[in-house]
Coordinates of C-alpha atoms in Angstrom, one line a residue:
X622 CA -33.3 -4.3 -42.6
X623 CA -32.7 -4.7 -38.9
X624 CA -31.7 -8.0 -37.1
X625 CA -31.3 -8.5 -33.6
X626 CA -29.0 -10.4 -31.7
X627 CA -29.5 -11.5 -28.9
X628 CA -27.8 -11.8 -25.8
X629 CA -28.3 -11.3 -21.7
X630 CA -26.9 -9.0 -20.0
X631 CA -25.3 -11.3 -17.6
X632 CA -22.6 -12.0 -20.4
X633 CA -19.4 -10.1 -19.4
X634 CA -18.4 -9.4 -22.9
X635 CA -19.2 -10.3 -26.7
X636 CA -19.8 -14.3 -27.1
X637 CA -16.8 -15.1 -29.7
X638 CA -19.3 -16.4 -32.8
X639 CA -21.1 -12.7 -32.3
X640 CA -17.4 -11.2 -32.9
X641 CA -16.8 -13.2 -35.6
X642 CA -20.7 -12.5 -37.3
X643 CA -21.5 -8.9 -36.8
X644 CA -18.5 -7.9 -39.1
X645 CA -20.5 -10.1 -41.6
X646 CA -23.9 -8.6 -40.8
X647 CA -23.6 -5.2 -40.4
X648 CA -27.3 -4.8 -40.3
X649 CA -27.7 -6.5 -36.6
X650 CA -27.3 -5.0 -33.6
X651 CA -26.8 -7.0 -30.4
X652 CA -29.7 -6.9 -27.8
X653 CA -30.2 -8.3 -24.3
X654 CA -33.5 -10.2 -24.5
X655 CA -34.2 -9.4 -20.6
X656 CA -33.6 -5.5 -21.1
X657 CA -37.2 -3.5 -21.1
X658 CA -36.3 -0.6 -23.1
X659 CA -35.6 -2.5 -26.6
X660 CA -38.5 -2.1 -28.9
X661 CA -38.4 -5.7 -30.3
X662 CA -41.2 -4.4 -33.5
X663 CA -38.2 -2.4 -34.7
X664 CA -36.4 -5.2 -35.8
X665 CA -37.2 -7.2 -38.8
X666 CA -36.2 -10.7 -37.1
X667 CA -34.4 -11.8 -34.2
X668 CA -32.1 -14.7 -33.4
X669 CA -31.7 -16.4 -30.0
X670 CA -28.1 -16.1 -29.5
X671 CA -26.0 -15.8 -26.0
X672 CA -29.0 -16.1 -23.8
X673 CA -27.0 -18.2 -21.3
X674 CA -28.8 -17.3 -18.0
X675 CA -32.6 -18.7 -19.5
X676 CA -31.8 -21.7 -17.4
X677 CA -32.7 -19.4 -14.4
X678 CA -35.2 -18.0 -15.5
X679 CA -36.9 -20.1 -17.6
X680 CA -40.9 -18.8 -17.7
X681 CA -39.9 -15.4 -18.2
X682 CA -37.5 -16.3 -21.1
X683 CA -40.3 -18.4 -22.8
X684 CA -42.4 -15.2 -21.9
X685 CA -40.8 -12.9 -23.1
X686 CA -40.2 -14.8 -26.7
X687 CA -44.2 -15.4 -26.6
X688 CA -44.4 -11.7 -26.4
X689 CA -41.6 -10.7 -29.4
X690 CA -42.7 -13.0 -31.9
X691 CA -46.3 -11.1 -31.8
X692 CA -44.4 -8.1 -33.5
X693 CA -41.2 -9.8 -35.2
X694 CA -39.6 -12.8 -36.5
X695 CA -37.9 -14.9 -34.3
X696 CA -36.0 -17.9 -34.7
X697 CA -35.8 -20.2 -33.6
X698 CA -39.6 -20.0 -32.4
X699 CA -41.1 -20.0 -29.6
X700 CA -42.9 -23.1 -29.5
X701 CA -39.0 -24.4 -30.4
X702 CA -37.6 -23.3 -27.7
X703 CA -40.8 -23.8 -25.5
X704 CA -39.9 -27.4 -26.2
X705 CA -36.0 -27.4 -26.5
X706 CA -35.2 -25.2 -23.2
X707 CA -36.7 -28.7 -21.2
X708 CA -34.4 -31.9 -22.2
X709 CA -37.2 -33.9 -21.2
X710 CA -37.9 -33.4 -25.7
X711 CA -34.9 -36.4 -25.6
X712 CA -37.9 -38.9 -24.7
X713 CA -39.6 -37.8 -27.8
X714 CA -36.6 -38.1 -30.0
X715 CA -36.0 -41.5 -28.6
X716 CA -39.9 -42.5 -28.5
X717 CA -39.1 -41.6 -32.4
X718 CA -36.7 -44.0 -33.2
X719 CA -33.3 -41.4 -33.1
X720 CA -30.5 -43.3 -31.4
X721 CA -30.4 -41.2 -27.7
X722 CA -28.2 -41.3 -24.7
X723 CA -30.6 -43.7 -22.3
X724 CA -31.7 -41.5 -20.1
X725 CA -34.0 -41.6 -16.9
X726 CA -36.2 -38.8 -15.9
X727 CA -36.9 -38.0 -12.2
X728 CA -39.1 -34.8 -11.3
X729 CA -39.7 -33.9 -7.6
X730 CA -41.5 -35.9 -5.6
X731 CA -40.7 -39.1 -7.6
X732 CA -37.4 -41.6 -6.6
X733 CA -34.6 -42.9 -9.3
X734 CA -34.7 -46.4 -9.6
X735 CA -31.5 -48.1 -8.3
X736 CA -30.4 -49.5 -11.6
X737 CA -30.1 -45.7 -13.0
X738 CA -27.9 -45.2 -10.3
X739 CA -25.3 -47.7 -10.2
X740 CA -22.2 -47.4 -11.8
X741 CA -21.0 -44.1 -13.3
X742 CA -23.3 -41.6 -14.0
X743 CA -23.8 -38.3 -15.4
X744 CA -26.6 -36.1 -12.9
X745 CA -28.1 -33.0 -14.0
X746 CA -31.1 -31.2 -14.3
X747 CA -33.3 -31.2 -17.5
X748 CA -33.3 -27.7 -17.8
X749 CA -30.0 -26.3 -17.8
X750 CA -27.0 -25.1 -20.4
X751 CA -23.3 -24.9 -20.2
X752 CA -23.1 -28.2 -17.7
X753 CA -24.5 -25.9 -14.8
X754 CA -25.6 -28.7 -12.3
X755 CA -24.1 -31.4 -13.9
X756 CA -22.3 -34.0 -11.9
X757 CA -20.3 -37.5 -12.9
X758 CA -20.5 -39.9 -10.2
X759 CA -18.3 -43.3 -10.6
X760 CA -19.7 -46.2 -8.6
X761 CA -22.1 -43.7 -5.7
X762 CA -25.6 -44.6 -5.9
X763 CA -25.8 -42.4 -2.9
X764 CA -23.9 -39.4 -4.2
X765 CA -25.9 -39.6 -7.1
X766 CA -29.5 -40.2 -5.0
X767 CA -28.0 -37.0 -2.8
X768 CA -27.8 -35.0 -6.3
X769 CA -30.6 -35.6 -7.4
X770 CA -32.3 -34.4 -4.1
X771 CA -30.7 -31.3 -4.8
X772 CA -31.9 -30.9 -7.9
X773 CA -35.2 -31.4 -6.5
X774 CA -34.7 -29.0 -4.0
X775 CA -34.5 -26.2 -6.4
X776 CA -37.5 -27.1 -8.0
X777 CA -35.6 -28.9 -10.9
X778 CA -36.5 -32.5 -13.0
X779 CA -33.4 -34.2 -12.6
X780 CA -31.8 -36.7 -15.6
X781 CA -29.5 -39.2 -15.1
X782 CA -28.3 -41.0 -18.0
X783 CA -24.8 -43.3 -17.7
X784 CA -21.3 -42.5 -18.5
X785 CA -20.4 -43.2 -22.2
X786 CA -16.5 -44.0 -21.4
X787 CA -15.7 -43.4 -25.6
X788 CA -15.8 -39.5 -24.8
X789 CA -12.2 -39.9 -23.3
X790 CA -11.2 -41.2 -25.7
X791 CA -12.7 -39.7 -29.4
X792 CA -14.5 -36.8 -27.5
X793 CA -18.2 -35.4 -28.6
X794 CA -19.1 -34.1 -32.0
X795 CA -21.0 -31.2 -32.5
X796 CA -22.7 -30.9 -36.2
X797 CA -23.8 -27.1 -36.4
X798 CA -26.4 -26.7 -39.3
X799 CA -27.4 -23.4 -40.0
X800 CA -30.1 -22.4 -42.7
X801 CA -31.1 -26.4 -43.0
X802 CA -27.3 -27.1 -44.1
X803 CA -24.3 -28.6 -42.6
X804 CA -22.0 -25.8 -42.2
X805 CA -18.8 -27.5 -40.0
X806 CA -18.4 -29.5 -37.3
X807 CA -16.4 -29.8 -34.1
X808 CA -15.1 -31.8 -31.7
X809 CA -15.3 -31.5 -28.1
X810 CA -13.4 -33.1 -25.0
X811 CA -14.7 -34.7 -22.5
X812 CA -15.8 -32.2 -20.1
X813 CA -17.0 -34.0 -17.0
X814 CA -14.3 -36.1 -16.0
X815 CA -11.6 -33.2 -16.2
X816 CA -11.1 -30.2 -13.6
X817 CA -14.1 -27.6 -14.9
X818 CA -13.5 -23.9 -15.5
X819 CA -16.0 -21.0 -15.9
X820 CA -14.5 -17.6 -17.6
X821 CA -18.0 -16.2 -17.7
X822 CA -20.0 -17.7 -14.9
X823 CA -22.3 -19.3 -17.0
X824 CA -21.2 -21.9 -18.6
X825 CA -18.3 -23.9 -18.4
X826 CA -14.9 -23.3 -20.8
X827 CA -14.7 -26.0 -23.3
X828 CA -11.7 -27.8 -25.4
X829 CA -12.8 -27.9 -28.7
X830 CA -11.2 -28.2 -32.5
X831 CA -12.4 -28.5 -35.8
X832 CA -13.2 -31.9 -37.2
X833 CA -14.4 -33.7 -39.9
X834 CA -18.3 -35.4 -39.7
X835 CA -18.2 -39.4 -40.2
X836 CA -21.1 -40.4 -42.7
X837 CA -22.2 -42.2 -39.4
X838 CA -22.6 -39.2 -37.5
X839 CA -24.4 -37.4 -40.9
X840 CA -26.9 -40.0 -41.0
X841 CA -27.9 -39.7 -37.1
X842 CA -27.5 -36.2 -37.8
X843 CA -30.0 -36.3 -40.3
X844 CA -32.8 -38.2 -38.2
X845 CA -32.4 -36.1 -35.7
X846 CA -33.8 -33.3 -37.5
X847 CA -35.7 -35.5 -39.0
X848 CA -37.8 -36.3 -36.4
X849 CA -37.6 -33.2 -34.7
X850 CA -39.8 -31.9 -38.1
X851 CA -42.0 -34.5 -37.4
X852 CA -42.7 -33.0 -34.1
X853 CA -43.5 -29.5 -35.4
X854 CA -39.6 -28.2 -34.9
X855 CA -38.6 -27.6 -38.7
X856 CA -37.4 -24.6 -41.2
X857 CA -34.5 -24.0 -38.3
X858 CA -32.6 -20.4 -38.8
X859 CA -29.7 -23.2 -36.9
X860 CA -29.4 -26.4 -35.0
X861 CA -26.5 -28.3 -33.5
X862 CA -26.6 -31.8 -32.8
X863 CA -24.3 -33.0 -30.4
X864 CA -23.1 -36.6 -30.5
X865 CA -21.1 -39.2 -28.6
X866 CA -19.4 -42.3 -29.6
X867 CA -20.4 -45.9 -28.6
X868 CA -19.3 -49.3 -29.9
X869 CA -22.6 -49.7 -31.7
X870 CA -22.4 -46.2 -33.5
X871 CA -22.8 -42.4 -32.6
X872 CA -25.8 -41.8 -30.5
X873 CA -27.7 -37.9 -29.7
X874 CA -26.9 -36.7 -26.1
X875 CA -28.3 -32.7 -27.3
X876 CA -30.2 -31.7 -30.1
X877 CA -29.7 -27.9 -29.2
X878 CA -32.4 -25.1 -30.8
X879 CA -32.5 -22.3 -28.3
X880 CA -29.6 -20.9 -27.5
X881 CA -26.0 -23.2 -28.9
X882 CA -22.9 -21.9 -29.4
X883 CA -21.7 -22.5 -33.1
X884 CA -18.3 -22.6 -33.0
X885 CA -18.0 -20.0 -36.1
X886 CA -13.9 -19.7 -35.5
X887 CA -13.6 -23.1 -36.4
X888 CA -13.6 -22.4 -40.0
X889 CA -12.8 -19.3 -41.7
X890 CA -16.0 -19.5 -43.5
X891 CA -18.4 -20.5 -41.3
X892 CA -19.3 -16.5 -40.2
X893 CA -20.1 -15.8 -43.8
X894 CA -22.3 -18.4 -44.3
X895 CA -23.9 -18.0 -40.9
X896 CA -24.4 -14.2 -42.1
X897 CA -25.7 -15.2 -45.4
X898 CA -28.8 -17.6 -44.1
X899 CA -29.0 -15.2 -40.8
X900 CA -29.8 -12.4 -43.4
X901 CA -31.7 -14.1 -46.3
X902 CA -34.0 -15.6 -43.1
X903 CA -34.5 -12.2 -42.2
X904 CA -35.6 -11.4 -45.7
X905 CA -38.4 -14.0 -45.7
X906 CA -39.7 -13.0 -42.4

């Protein structure tokens, strides 16, 4: 059996979780989704990994995973990703019932309401990974109208959704699933209102530790997926749903299918089990 994963070749070196999982999966090979010469029917499945630079280019990303799954398995699919790579899919959660970040869609052409900009803010664009193009603004309505402008500028949907202050203090969680189980989770600082850093260039460096789920966060957890079957996104090779805290309970900011990092070092046997349902969903097809 072959298994690919893959990567870009915009990544300086080897994503950690991919260190961690090819000594557990011996039968994968990492592959740069953008490179031409890979013959992608050679390979018996193959798994989105480090394709951080899909932000930029988007249509030939969702192209070229059109394109693959004619003559291999991929996961997650493309229709998945068709519809995760856009995080304009958090309206359909919410319209669902899942417990979501409010958040206010703006695409070019169109103008944010003032309410959505008042007070602090979080501005980025709908497509996007690593927090490339996101922006906290405390208290600018017109720094945040002026970022959204550039965000329009480029082309780009902008979201604006406000500033849940509990990050500072208990930080997001991060439930990685893999092969429709919890495997671990983490927890991550608050990125946004800290000094950013960017080891790779695409996305930015991240404080994170292992961490214990609350049954509150399970539960949200678990409609989250949930509904996401509902809406034709089920039998996930992985998922991570990434949560913040509020007064009223934990509430979805990502639910992320294409491309999420999984935090494997977190827990010595997270890369086992990652390789186990990697390889026995490669088995199935």
């Amino acid at each position: 059996m072959r298994i690919a994963l893959v990567t870009t070749r915009e990544l300086p070196v080897p994503d950690a979780d991919e260190d961690l999982l090819l000594p557990h999966l011996p039968e994968a090979t990492l592959v740069a989704w953008e490179d031409p010469d890979v013959d992608w029917a050679g390979f018996d499945a193959a798994f989105i990994r480090s394709t951080w630079n899909y932000q930029d280019h988007r249509d030939d990303f969702l192209a070229w995973a059109r394109a693959v799954e004619l003559t291999t398995a991929l996961h997650n699919r493309h229709a998945t990703l068709a519809w995760n790579t856009d995080k304009r899919y958090l309206a359909d959660l919410a319209a669902a019932g899942v417990p979501t970040v409010p958040t206010a869609f703006v695409a070019p052409g169109e103008r944010a309401g003032d309410d959505a900009l008042a007070g602090h803010v979080v501005v980025k664009p709908s497509v996007g990974a690593g927090s490339n193009g996101a922006r906290l603004l405390r208290d600018d309505p017109a720094g945040a109208a002026a970022h959204v402008a550039a965000l329009h500028a480029r082309g780009l949907t902008a979201m604006i959704q406000p500033y849940l202050h509990e990050v500072d203090e208990h930080g997001e969680s991060a439930l990685i699933f893999v092969g429709g189980a919890l495997s671990h989770t983490a927890r991550k600082a608050a990125i946004l209102s800290r000094d950013m850093s960017w080891a790779t260039g695409l996305y930015a460096d991240e404080k994170i530790a292992p961490a214990a789920a609350t049954p509150a966060e399970r539960d949200v957890a678990a409609r989250v997926l949930e509904a996401a079957a509902r809406l034709g996104h089920d039998d996930l090779a992985y998922a991570r749903v990434d949560l913040l805290p509020t007064p009223d309970g934990p509430v979805l900011l990502e639910l992320e299918l294409a491309e999420p990092s999984l935090f494997l070092g977190l827990d010595p046997e997270a890369p086992a089990r990652a390789a186990a349902a990697f390889r026995a969903r490669a088995a199935r097809g």
